[in-house]
mmCIF file of C-alpha atoms in Angstrom:
data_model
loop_
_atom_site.group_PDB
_atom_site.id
_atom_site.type_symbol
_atom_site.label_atom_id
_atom_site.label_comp_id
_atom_site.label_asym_id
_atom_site.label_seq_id
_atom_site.Cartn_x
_atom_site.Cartn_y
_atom_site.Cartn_z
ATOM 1 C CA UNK A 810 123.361 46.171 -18.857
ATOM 2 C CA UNK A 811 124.660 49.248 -20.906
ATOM 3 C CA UNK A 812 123.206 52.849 -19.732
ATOM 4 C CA UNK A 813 121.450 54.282 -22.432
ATOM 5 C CA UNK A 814 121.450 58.673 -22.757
ATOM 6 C CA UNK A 815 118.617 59.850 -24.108
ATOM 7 C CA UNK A 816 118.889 61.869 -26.546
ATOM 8 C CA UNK A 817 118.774 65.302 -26.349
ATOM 9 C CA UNK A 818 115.366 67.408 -27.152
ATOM 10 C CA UNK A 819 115.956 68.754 -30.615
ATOM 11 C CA UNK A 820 113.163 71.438 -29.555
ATOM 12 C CA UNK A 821 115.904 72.872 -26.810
ATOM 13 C CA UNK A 822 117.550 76.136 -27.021
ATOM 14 C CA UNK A 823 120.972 73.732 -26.627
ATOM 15 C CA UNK A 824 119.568 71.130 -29.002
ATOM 16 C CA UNK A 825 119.350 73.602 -31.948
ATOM 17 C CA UNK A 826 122.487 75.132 -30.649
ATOM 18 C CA UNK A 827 121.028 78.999 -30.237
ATOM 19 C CA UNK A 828 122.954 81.997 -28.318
ATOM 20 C CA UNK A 829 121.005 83.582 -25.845
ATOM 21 C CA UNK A 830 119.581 86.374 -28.706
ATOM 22 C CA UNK A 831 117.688 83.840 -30.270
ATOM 23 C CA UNK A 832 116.592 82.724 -27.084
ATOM 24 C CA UNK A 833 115.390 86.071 -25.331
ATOM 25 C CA UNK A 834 113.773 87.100 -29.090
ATOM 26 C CA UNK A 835 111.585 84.044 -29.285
ATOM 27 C CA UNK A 836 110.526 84.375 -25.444
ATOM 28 C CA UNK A 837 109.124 87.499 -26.932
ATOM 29 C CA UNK A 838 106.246 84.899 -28.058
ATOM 30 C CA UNK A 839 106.856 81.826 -25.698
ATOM 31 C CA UNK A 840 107.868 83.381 -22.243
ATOM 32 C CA UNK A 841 108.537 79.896 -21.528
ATOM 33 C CA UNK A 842 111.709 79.505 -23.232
ATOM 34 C CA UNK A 843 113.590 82.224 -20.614
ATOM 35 C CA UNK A 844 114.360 79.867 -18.151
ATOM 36 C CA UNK A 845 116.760 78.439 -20.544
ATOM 37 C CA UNK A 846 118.480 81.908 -20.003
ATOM 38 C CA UNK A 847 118.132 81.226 -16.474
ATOM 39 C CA UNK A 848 119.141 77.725 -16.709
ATOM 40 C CA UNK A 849 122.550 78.666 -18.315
ATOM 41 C CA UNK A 850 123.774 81.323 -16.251
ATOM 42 C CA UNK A 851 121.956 81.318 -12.992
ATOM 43 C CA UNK A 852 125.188 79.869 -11.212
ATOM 44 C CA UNK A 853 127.605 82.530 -12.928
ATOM 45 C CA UNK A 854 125.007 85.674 -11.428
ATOM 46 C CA UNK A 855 124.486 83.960 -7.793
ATOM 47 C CA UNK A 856 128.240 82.810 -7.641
ATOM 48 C CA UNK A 857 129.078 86.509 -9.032
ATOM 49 C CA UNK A 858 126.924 88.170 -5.821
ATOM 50 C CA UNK A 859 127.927 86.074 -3.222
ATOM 51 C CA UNK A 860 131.654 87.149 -3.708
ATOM 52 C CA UNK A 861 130.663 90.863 -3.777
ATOM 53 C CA UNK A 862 127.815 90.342 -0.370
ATOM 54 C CA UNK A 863 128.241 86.739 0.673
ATOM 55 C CA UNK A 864 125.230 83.673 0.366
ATOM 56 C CA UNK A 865 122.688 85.292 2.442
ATOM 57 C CA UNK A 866 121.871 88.233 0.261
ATOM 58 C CA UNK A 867 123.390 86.578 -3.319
ATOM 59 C CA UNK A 868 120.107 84.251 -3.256
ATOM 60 C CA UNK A 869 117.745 87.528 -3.291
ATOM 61 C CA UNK A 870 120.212 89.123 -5.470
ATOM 62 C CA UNK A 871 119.912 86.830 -8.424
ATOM 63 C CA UNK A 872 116.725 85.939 -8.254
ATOM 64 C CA UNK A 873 115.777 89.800 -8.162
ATOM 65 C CA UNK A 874 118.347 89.630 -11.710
ATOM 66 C CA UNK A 875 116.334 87.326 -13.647
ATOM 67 C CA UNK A 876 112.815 89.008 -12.493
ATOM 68 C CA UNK A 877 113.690 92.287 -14.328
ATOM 69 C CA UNK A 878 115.735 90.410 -17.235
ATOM 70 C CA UNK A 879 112.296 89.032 -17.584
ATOM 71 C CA UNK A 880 110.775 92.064 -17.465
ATOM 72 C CA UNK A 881 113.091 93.795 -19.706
ATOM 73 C CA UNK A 882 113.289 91.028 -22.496
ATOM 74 C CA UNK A 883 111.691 93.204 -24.870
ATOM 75 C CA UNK A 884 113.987 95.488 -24.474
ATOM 76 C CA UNK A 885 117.142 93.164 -24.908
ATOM 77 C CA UNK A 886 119.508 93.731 -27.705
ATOM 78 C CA UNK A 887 119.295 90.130 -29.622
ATOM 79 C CA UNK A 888 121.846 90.931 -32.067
ATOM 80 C CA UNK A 889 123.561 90.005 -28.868
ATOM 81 C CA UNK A 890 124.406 86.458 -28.311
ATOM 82 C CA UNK A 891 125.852 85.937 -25.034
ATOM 83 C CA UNK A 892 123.454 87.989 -22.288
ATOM 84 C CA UNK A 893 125.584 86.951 -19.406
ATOM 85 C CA UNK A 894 126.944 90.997 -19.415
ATOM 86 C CA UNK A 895 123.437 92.273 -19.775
ATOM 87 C CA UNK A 896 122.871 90.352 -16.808
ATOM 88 C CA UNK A 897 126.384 91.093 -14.541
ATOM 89 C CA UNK A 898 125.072 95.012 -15.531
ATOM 90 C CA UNK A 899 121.686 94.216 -13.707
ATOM 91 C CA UNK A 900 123.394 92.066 -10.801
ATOM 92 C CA UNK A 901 125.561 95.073 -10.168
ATOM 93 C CA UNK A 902 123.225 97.638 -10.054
ATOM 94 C CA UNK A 903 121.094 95.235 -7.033
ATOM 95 C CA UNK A 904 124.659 95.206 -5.532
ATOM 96 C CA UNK A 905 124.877 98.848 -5.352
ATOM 97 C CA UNK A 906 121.844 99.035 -3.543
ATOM 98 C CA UNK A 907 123.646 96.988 -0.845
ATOM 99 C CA UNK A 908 126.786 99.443 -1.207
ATOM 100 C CA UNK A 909 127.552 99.558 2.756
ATOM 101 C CA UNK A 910 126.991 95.258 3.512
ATOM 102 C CA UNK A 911 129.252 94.970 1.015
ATOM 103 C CA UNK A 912 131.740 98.111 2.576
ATOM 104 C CA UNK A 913 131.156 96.336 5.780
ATOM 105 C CA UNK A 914 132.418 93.435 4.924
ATOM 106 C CA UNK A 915 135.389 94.680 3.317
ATOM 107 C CA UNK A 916 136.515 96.873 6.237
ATOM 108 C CA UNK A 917 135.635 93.689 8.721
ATOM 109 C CA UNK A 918 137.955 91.512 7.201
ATOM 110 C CA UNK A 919 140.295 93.864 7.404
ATOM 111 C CA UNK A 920 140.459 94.365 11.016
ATOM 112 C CA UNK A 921 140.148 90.688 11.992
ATOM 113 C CA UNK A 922 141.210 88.882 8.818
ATOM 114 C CA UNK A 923 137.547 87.161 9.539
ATOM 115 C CA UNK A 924 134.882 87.266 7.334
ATOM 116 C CA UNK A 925 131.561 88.651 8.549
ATOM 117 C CA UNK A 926 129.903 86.121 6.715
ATOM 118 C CA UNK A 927 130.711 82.523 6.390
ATOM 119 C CA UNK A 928 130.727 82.875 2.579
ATOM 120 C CA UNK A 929 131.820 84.671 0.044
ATOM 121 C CA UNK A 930 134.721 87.350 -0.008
ATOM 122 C CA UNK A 931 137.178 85.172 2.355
ATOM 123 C CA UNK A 932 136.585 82.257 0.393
ATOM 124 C CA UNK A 933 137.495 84.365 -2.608
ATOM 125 C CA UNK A 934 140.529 85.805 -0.786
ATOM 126 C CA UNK A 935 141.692 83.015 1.328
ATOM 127 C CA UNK A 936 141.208 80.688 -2.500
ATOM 128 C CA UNK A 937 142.233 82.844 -5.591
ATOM 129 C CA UNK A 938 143.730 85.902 -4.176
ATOM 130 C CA UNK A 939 145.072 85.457 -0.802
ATOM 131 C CA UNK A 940 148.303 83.469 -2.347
ATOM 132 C CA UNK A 941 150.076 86.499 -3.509
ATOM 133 C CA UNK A 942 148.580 88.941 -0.647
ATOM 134 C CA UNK A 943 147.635 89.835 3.050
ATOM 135 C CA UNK A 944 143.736 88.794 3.710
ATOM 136 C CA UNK A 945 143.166 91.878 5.715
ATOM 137 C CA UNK A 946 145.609 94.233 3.436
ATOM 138 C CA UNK A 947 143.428 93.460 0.180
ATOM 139 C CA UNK A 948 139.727 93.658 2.018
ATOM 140 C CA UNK A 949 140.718 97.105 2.846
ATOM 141 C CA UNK A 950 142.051 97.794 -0.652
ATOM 142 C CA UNK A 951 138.655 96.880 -2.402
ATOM 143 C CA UNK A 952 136.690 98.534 0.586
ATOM 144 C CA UNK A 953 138.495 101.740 -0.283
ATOM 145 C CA UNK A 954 137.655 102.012 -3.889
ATOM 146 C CA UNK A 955 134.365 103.887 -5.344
ATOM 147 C CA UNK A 956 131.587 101.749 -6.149
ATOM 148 C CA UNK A 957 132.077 102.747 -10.355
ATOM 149 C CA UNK A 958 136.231 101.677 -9.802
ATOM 150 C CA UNK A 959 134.828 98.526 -7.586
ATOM 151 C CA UNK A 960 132.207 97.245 -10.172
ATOM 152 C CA UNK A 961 134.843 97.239 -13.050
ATOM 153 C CA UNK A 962 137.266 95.815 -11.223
ATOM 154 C CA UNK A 963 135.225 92.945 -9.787
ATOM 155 C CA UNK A 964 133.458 92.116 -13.473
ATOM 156 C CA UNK A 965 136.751 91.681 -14.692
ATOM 157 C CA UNK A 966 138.300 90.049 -11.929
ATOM 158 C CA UNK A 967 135.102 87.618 -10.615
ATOM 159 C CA UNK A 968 133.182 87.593 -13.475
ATOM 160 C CA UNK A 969 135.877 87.082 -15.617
ATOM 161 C CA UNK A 970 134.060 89.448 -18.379
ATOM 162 C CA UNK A 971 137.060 91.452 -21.103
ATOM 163 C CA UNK A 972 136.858 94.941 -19.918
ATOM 164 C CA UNK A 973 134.656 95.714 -23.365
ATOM 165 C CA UNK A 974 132.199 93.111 -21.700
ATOM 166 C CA UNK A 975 132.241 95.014 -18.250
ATOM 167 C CA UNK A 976 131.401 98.639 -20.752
ATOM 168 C CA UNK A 977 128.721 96.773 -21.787
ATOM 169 C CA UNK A 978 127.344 95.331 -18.312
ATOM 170 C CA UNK A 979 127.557 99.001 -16.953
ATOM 171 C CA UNK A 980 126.402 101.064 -19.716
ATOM 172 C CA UNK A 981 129.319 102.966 -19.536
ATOM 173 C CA UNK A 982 132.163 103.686 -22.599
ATOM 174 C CA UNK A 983 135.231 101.256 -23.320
ATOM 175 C CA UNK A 984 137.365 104.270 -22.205
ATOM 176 C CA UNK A 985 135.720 105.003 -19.175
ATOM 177 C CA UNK A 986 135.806 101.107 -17.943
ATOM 178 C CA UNK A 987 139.616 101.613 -18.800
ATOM 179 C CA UNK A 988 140.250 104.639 -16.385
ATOM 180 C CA UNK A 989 138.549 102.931 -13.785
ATOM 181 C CA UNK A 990 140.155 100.007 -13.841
ATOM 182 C CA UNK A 991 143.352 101.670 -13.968
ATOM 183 C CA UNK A 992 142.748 103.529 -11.257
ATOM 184 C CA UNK A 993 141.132 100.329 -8.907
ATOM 185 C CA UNK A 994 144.371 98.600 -10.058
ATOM 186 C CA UNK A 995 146.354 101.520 -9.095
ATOM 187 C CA UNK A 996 145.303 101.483 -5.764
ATOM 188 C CA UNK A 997 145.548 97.907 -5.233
ATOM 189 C CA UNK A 998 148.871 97.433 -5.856
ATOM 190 C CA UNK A 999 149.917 100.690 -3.293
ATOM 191 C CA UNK A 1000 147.906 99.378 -0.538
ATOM 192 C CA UNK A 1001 149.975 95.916 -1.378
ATOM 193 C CA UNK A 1002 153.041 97.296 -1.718
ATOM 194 C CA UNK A 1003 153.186 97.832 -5.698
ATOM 195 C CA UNK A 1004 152.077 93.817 -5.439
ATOM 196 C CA UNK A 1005 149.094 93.147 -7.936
ATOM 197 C CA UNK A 1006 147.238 89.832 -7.092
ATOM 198 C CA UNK A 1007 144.443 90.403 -9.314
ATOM 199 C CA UNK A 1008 147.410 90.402 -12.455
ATOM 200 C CA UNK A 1009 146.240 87.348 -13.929
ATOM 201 C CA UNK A 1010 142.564 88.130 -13.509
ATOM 202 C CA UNK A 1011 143.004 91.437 -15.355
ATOM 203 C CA UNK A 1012 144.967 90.565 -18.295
#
């Protein structure tokens, strides 16, 4: 008997194909039709956190996101299609406020080369990163840097955003994401020995 698909809800933001501008503008009306905001990049935010603080604090994290995305929907540029920045920029701030976890972290896989937390940064070393460097080498790198160098790094890097899309996220000029990469790459590679394993990531 063949499997029939039904067909998709013409009435859906992905039905009538709209970016998330659309979206957040008519939620302005129908509050309802944010969780299709939610629906398409809750993964990308919680996935996002748990690299920076690991699972435990990644679920409060992104739920805390889309609370004040809600909140600030009137505020929300709608010009803008894709809000996935808008929302990296509001993840990262709630990150900030868990500045030494994260430093923790960092500086405990460092000495042991294992992770304080079952998830989350060693996966991310041990999987993408750990290939081209030392586990414990890199954790101390990315402890090291300032939380400003950190969160531009890490939005390009993790989030995979351009480094004009990590401006945006931060509220801070294409110029001054540049320095700051530049100088979190900088640093990376001497604490590696002039190795970069985040090259692909930040190309």
């Amino acid at each position: 008997m063949a499997t029939v698909t039904p067909a998709r809800d013409p009435r859906t933001a992905a039905g009538r194909g709209e970016g998330d501008g659309a979206i957040i503008a008519r939620s302005q009306q129908e509050p309802e039709c944010f969780a299709e905001v939610f629906d398409r990049h809750y993964d990308a935010v919680h996935g996002y956190a748990a690299r920076r603080l690991g699972a435990s604090l990644a679920d409060d994290v992104a739920a805390e996101t889309f609370l004040i995305a809600f909140g600030r929907k009137g505020s929300y540029d709608v010009t803008r299609g894709n809000a996935r920045p808008w929302l990296y920029g509001i993840a990262s701030n709630l990150i900030s406020r868990h500045h030494r976890s994260e430093v923790r972290q960092y500086r405990a896989l460092a000495r042991t080369g294992v992770p304080a937390v079952a998830e989350g940064h060693a996966d991310l070393v041990a999987g993408r990163l750990d290939a081209r460097a030392r586990r414990g080498a890199l954790a101390a790198a990315l402890g090291s840097l300032s939380s400003g160098d950190r969160d531009v790094l890490l939005l390009v890097a993790w989030a995979q955003l351009s480094l004009q899309g990590a401006a945006e996220a931060l509220g801070i000029p294409d110029g001054t994401a540049r320095s700051r990469l530049h100088r979190a790459r900088k640093k990376i590679r001497a604490a590696l020995g002039e190795t970069d394993p985040l090259r692909e990531d930040l190309n």
